[in-house]
Amino acid sequence: MSSKFRIRKQCLMLSSLCLLLIVTQLAHGLSLEDPNMKQLAGQSRRLFLDTVTSTTASAVAASNLGVSTAFMINDDGENTNNLGPVNSLAAQAAETSSIIISDSAQAYTTKPSAGRFYFPALTPPFANRATFKYDLGRNAWALEQLLTFANVTATIRCTVIQLETTGGLWVHSPQWPTGEFCALLDEIGAPVEHVVLPCNAFEHKAPMQAFTEKYPNANVWISPGQFGPLGSCGKSLAKDSCQMGYRVDGILGLDNPLPPWSNEFDMATLYLEIPKNAGPVSEVSFFHRPTKTLVATDSVIYVPKRKSPPELFSTYFDRDTIEEDPTFWPRTVLQAIFLPLRQDDNGNYPSYEVISDRLVRAPILRALVDARAPNEVREWIAQQTTPSWDFDRILTSHFESPISAGPTEYKAAFGYLDDKEYMKVEKEKLTSTNTGKVNANLPAIQCQDWELLDSINQVVAKSNAGAPATFDFQRGCISE
């Protein structure tokens, strides 16, 4: 197979997947009411089914730690992953960036004997939905599972923080409550007091009802503007109907009453009512003041440069496949962030090389959200980078966590939105004798690698399926 044909085939698969995710509201709610969009949905599904059968199974998002793994069996017959004290990947990243991965999350524990079957989860795995628990330090933990869709796979993280005032647990974006998940959560030894749905993205919203049924005494707090078949709720419990399938005790932000845990947390709420969308876009970030921790969902990611995916992938994929295929992890990353699988003459993926080992905004969110509401996103980031939000690490829902980074690094990940700083760097590029100078705040993604997301925006605009992009999300791209 020629290189050009392989690239075209991979891009076709990814493009169809992008459109499929959009029309099924996984990409923040584009409307399906428009006849043109309904036709696009049908075409996308057919195209996706045609291409998915001819490509190898690959993962879409995520990871936990940039380190190799080794198993040890404890006295209870459960797996405990023990690693040395040095995170070599973090050390490598530190050579080129001030952002590193904390060493605290190198060990994970599992309890497969407690049960990994869960049905009806909306997506596989069903029979072997493994959960890995990481101690993140500072009385915080992460519980991770795999999320699969057709031939793509992602890891997704539930973050748990023990409240200082009550000793109870604050659970952010819980995942499917298998026997193993609940056993790992319960062994922390504190009651689940509060459950938080931080956004209205499908993958975070789907497990909420099942989890709240397992922990019925917990108070439930959700981001505003929930919509769709998994439950709807407006901006205010006092004014709007709320039908989520479970009790909701409060809606976060937008001048709603503060939850009782606000004595430890500050919140910043992004709420967008984009014209022609099927529903709003919402995401809430949290600053845990006692531990100087920013708890984020999808706002930023840190992608490690590594040879193979995290150990959790081996519970679903054949170990030899993921370890012997050097392209498995780069392809996983690029499909997760919706950049094309373009390889250079050496077989490397240029986009993967420039977005890895640095804190970035996922390109799909730059293109589909930020390009439509740049002012609102700027304000949201400004709220999270005020002097009172003096965090020194970030916990995210996908890819690496915890990330040793503060407000300066966090704001820099959105440098394409900062007109003054962006133009300053661009001017320096024009006057610099170093022709290779790039904007240090932005990954040096080649302009041609934005074409996939740009084409999606063009299709949306031409079919009148959603609001058009009004901001140049490709800022800082590198011409050939």
XYZ file of C-alpha atoms in Angstrom:
480
model
C 0.000 0.000 0.000
C 1.452 3.381 -0.965
C 2.099 6.008 1.675
C -0.329 8.456 0.063
C -3.106 5.850 -0.109
C -2.538 4.859 3.532
C -2.709 8.480 4.676
C -5.854 9.087 2.596
C -7.498 5.993 4.048
C -6.619 6.890 7.624
C -7.810 10.458 7.184
C -11.043 9.209 5.635
C -11.654 7.010 8.663
C -10.890 9.817 11.073
C -12.948 12.350 9.141
C -15.967 10.077 9.131
C -15.507 9.420 12.830
C -15.324 13.143 13.520
C -18.580 13.746 11.703
C -20.214 10.774 13.366
C -19.256 12.068 16.789
C -20.580 15.493 15.896
C -23.935 14.323 14.644
C -24.416 12.044 17.676
C -23.770 15.065 19.929
C -20.465 13.800 21.264
C -18.832 16.953 19.975
C -20.925 19.369 22.006
C -24.362 19.274 20.523
C -24.651 20.249 16.894
C -28.281 20.205 15.824
C -29.808 17.179 14.102
C -33.057 18.957 13.295
C -31.811 20.485 10.079
C -32.521 18.205 7.044
C -29.014 18.759 5.686
C -27.539 17.585 8.964
C -29.742 14.496 8.982
C -28.436 13.626 5.523
C -24.870 14.267 6.695
C -25.459 11.971 9.670
C -26.551 9.129 7.439
C -23.621 9.596 5.080
C -21.194 9.756 7.982
C -22.507 6.568 9.546
C -22.248 4.658 6.253
C -18.771 6.014 5.584
C -17.658 5.167 9.085
C -18.951 1.590 8.902
C -17.188 1.109 5.565
C -13.855 2.353 6.835
C -13.898 0.934 10.343
C -13.795 -2.646 9.090
C -10.593 -2.037 7.153
C -8.491 -0.517 9.923
C -6.858 -2.021 12.950
C -8.375 -1.440 16.368
C -6.850 1.688 17.803
C -7.336 3.695 20.940
C -8.708 7.221 21.107
C -7.863 9.065 24.222
C -5.819 8.889 27.108
C -3.590 7.584 29.668
C -2.503 7.741 33.168
C 1.271 7.652 33.582
C 4.236 7.941 31.272
C 6.131 5.006 32.715
C 6.591 1.337 32.020
C 4.723 -1.050 34.287
C 5.392 -4.215 36.242
C 2.984 -6.407 38.162
C 3.200 -7.788 41.660
C 0.504 -9.861 43.345
C -0.403 -8.933 46.908
C -1.643 -11.250 49.649
C -5.268 -10.816 48.579
C -4.587 -11.996 45.051
C -5.019 -8.484 43.647
C -2.709 -6.612 41.310
C -0.490 -3.871 42.655
C 1.764 -2.057 40.230
C 5.018 -1.048 41.900
C 7.403 1.277 40.150
C 10.647 2.882 41.086
C 10.796 6.412 42.461
C 12.039 8.014 39.268
C 9.688 8.873 36.443
C 11.987 8.814 33.451
C 9.397 10.303 31.114
C 8.829 13.220 33.444
C 12.567 13.792 33.576
C 12.723 13.743 29.793
C 9.868 16.215 29.562
C 11.516 18.490 32.101
C 14.448 18.960 29.739
C 12.217 20.779 27.271
C 9.402 22.075 29.438
C 8.739 23.360 32.936
C 5.697 21.107 33.046
C 6.268 17.630 34.425
C 4.170 14.731 35.577
C 4.098 14.273 39.327
C 5.763 11.148 40.691
C 2.908 10.527 43.133
C 0.738 8.602 40.684
C 3.149 5.875 39.636
C 1.461 3.019 41.495
C -1.978 1.633 40.804
C -4.133 -0.954 42.535
C -6.885 -3.190 41.179
C -9.458 -5.605 42.606
C -10.580 -7.803 39.713
C -12.057 -10.377 42.105
C -14.670 -7.766 43.112
C -16.144 -7.933 39.628
C -15.553 -6.176 36.316
C -18.828 -6.947 34.568
C -21.247 -4.083 34.067
C -24.369 -3.980 31.948
C -26.039 -1.975 30.594
C -23.071 0.321 30.121
C -23.651 2.291 26.943
C -20.314 1.301 25.427
C -17.946 -1.672 25.889
C -16.149 -3.203 27.626
C -18.947 -5.079 29.385
C -17.455 -8.335 30.679
C -14.050 -6.992 31.659
C -14.411 -3.298 32.459
C -11.259 -2.907 34.554
C -10.725 -0.093 37.046
C -7.250 1.101 38.065
C -6.923 3.278 41.156
C -4.057 5.747 41.607
C -3.107 7.567 44.776
C -2.472 11.127 43.604
C -1.281 12.390 46.967
C -2.792 15.240 49.008
C -5.815 13.028 49.863
C -6.788 12.648 46.216
C -7.275 9.551 44.080
C -8.015 8.693 40.458
C -10.127 5.747 39.298
C -9.740 4.978 35.596
C -11.682 2.830 33.143
C -11.666 2.271 29.401
C -14.247 3.835 27.127
C -14.666 2.203 23.719
C -16.656 3.210 20.666
C -16.623 1.137 17.490
C -12.903 0.629 16.835
C -11.599 3.384 19.110
C -10.711 3.307 22.777
C -10.037 5.905 25.450
C -9.298 5.978 29.143
C -11.440 8.191 31.325
C -10.730 9.280 34.887
C -12.866 9.819 37.978
C -11.161 12.145 40.476
C -11.839 11.749 44.199
C -10.843 14.257 46.882
C -11.316 13.829 50.613
C -12.798 16.979 52.099
C -10.883 18.501 54.971
C -13.945 19.861 56.768
C -16.054 16.681 56.891
C -13.698 13.843 55.949
C -16.181 12.706 53.304
C -15.440 12.127 49.624
C -16.045 14.560 46.770
C -16.378 12.462 43.589
C -15.795 14.192 40.254
C -17.132 12.540 37.077
C -17.801 9.031 38.450
C -17.532 6.111 36.052
C -19.497 2.860 35.739
C -19.932 1.338 39.227
C -18.618 -2.176 38.721
C -17.877 -4.244 41.785
C -14.201 -3.386 41.357
C -14.831 0.347 40.986
C -16.954 0.480 44.129
C -14.544 -1.700 46.110
C -11.615 0.543 45.218
C -13.627 3.621 46.097
C -14.921 2.166 49.367
C -11.491 1.071 50.544
C -10.532 4.739 50.893
C -12.529 4.423 54.080
C -14.725 7.515 53.916
C -18.345 8.040 52.856
C -19.238 9.421 49.428
C -20.782 12.771 50.363
C -20.889 14.684 47.069
C -21.025 13.616 43.416
C -20.176 16.121 40.681
C -21.087 16.011 36.985
C -18.694 18.697 35.669
C -19.891 18.995 32.067
C -22.526 17.804 29.621
C -20.273 15.633 27.469
C -21.698 12.174 26.820
C -18.828 10.133 28.261
C -18.979 11.953 31.613
C -22.758 12.073 31.808
C -23.568 8.458 30.924
C -22.546 6.675 34.190
C -24.116 9.212 36.567
C -27.489 7.544 37.151
C -25.962 4.123 37.793
C -23.435 5.604 40.205
C -25.971 7.633 42.164
C -28.100 4.502 42.582
C -25.106 2.834 44.239
C -24.552 5.827 46.547
C -28.081 7.181 47.141
C -27.134 9.223 50.214
C -24.652 11.402 48.325
C -25.600 14.919 47.274
C -25.502 15.457 43.500
C -24.254 18.604 41.744
C -24.301 19.085 37.973
C -23.106 21.611 35.426
C -25.841 23.759 33.848
C -27.533 23.118 30.529
C -27.839 19.333 30.473
C -29.754 18.037 27.443
C -30.351 14.924 25.396
C -31.550 11.359 26.005
C -29.370 10.932 29.108
C -31.272 13.631 30.971
C -32.074 17.317 30.781
C -31.769 20.141 33.267
C -31.647 23.901 32.777
C -29.689 26.653 34.459
C -31.610 26.844 37.752
C -33.474 24.297 39.862
C -35.798 27.063 41.006
C -36.805 28.132 37.495
C -36.213 25.225 35.117
C -37.367 21.644 34.788
C -34.784 19.030 35.778
C -35.240 15.454 34.586
C -31.939 13.615 34.944
C -33.283 10.285 36.175
C -31.812 10.899 39.625
C -32.077 13.497 42.366
C -30.159 16.713 41.704
C -29.310 18.845 44.738
C -27.806 21.795 42.911
C -26.640 23.307 39.634
C -23.113 24.687 39.567
C -22.368 28.336 38.804
C -24.568 30.960 37.116
C -25.490 32.610 40.430
C -27.023 29.423 41.825
C -26.728 28.748 45.582
C -23.243 27.581 46.502
C -22.788 23.948 47.534
C -21.628 23.219 51.090
C -18.174 22.240 49.849
C -17.580 25.769 48.502
C -15.715 26.452 51.743
C -12.891 24.404 50.167
C -13.470 24.878 46.435
C -13.708 27.815 44.060
C -15.526 27.250 40.754
C -15.353 28.684 37.242
C -18.225 27.828 34.907
C -18.145 27.897 31.118
C -21.703 28.058 29.784
C -22.326 28.628 26.085
C -25.608 28.824 24.233
C -24.283 28.610 20.696
C -26.866 29.351 17.969
C -28.247 26.290 16.161
C -26.654 23.840 18.594
C -28.861 21.069 19.894
C -28.078 22.315 23.386
C -25.636 24.356 25.477
C -21.976 23.629 26.095
C -20.956 23.629 29.737
C -17.886 22.727 31.773
C -16.941 23.616 35.344
C -13.388 23.808 36.702
C -12.630 23.584 40.413
C -9.807 24.975 42.535
C -9.304 23.027 45.758
C -7.741 25.677 47.939
C -6.363 23.454 50.753
C -4.280 21.354 48.346
C -3.601 23.989 45.649
C -5.120 21.678 43.042
C -6.981 22.585 39.851
C -9.521 19.866 39.023
C -10.238 20.073 35.297
C -12.256 17.881 32.987
C -11.477 18.504 29.307
C -10.006 22.017 29.361
C -6.386 20.901 28.860
C -4.431 17.710 28.283
C -0.853 16.582 28.725
C 0.153 13.889 26.234
C 3.221 11.829 27.119
C 5.723 10.803 24.486
C 5.982 7.080 25.074
C 6.461 3.806 23.228
C 3.285 2.027 24.295
C -0.085 2.899 25.846
C -0.865 2.756 29.568
C -1.199 -0.624 31.235
C -4.994 -0.320 31.371
C -5.104 -0.906 27.611
C -3.779 -4.439 28.135
C -7.044 -5.401 29.866
C -8.843 -4.968 26.539
C -6.193 -5.379 23.842
C -3.749 -8.176 23.246
C -0.527 -7.179 25.007
C 1.675 -8.191 22.066
C -0.372 -6.015 19.700
C -0.021 -2.824 21.695
C 3.611 -3.413 22.638
C 4.911 -4.546 19.255
C 3.169 -1.915 17.132
C 5.177 1.320 17.528
C 2.406 3.333 15.865
C -0.325 2.250 18.282
C 0.174 5.023 20.841
C 0.758 7.924 18.391
C -2.335 6.886 16.426
C -4.314 6.645 19.644
C -3.353 10.173 20.623
C -4.030 11.741 17.220
C -7.421 10.096 16.903
C -8.291 11.317 20.396
C -7.496 14.947 19.611
C -8.739 14.791 15.999
C -5.579 15.443 14.055
C -4.931 13.428 10.864
C -2.767 10.327 10.849
C -0.180 11.889 8.560
C 3.245 10.274 8.591
C 6.528 11.727 7.369
C 9.116 9.909 5.279
C 10.531 8.256 8.396
C 7.175 6.856 9.466
C 6.770 9.339 12.325
C 3.642 11.382 13.050
C 4.631 15.090 13.021
C 1.542 16.275 14.896
C 2.131 13.768 17.665
C 5.707 14.936 18.025
C 4.741 18.593 18.521
C 1.771 18.158 20.879
C 3.370 15.585 23.181
C 5.188 16.418 26.410
C 3.438 19.757 26.798
C 0.213 21.190 28.233
C -2.224 21.895 25.384
C -5.847 22.565 24.584
C -7.234 19.624 22.606
C -7.411 20.666 18.924
C -10.994 19.428 18.549
C -12.095 21.846 21.296
C -10.091 24.677 19.738
C -11.921 24.089 16.465
C -15.451 23.274 17.581
C -15.849 25.308 20.775
C -13.237 28.075 21.020
C -13.663 29.071 17.365
C -17.349 29.776 18.045
C -17.084 31.473 21.436
C -13.560 32.864 21.898
C -14.590 35.690 24.238
C -16.429 33.377 26.620
C -13.527 30.924 26.711
C -11.082 33.789 27.359
C -13.193 34.903 30.320
C -13.377 31.347 31.655
C -9.600 30.982 31.554
C -9.170 34.420 33.149
C -11.330 33.290 36.070
C -9.078 30.283 36.585
C -5.837 32.249 36.482
C -6.578 35.041 38.949
C -4.104 35.468 41.852
C -6.450 33.638 44.234
C -6.259 30.501 42.085
C -2.647 29.746 42.991
C -2.688 26.054 42.052
C 0.537 24.158 41.503
C -0.876 21.019 39.892
C -3.717 20.010 37.583
C -5.883 16.880 37.705
C -7.545 16.119 34.373
C -10.019 13.521 33.097
C -7.879 12.247 30.224
C -4.212 11.548 29.452
C -1.659 12.299 32.190
C -2.519 13.317 35.736
C -1.434 14.873 38.005
C 0.399 17.537 36.044
C 2.834 19.830 37.822
C 1.745 23.165 36.372
C 0.365 26.465 37.594
C -1.710 29.371 36.266
C 1.080 30.620 33.962
C 1.388 27.303 32.114
C -2.379 26.830 32.083
C -2.995 30.228 30.507
C -0.202 29.647 27.982
C -2.030 26.572 26.668
C -4.706 29.004 25.432
C -2.172 31.446 23.976
C -3.921 31.474 20.590
C -6.794 33.345 22.282
C -4.528 36.069 23.704
C -4.508 38.622 20.889
C -1.875 40.894 22.411
C 0.594 38.156 23.305
C -0.009 36.249 20.088
C 0.639 39.259 17.864
C 3.741 40.152 19.879
C 5.256 36.736 19.209
C 4.200 36.795 15.559
C 5.937 40.165 15.131
C 9.081 38.766 16.719
C 8.973 35.888 14.251
C 8.939 38.315 11.319
C 11.934 40.253 12.612
C 13.919 37.307 13.927
C 16.970 35.995 12.111
C 15.970 32.573 13.404
C 13.591 31.444 10.685
C 12.580 28.468 12.798
C 11.226 30.622 15.616
C 7.743 29.547 16.711
C 5.212 30.739 19.242
C 6.366 29.002 22.420
C 2.833 29.116 23.822
C 1.463 26.972 21.004
C 2.274 23.516 19.639
C 3.930 23.869 16.230
C 1.193 22.029 14.345
C 1.592 22.244 10.584
C -1.177 24.114 8.827
C -2.033 21.109 6.661
C -2.798 19.111 9.810
C -5.609 21.495 10.715
C -7.364 20.799 7.406
C -9.464 17.964 8.836
C -11.020 20.070 11.585
C -11.310 23.043 9.263
C -13.243 20.914 6.759
C -15.649 19.850 9.508
C -16.326 23.496 10.336
C -16.883 24.217 6.650
C -19.378 21.345 6.337
C -21.223 22.570 9.435
C -21.424 26.101 8.034
C -22.454 25.076 4.507
C -25.145 22.677 5.732
C -26.421 25.239 8.256
C -26.077 22.536 10.915
C -24.543 24.805 13.528
C -23.076 28.193 14.201
C -20.125 29.088 11.953
C -16.634 29.472 13.358
C -15.802 33.138 13.962
C -12.232 32.828 15.222
C -9.050 31.536 13.586
C -8.434 28.437 15.681
C -5.437 27.528 13.479
C -3.391 30.459 14.818
C 0.290 29.670 15.106
C 0.268 26.834 12.573
C 3.437 26.213 10.604
C 3.381 26.443 6.822
C 5.299 23.860 4.818
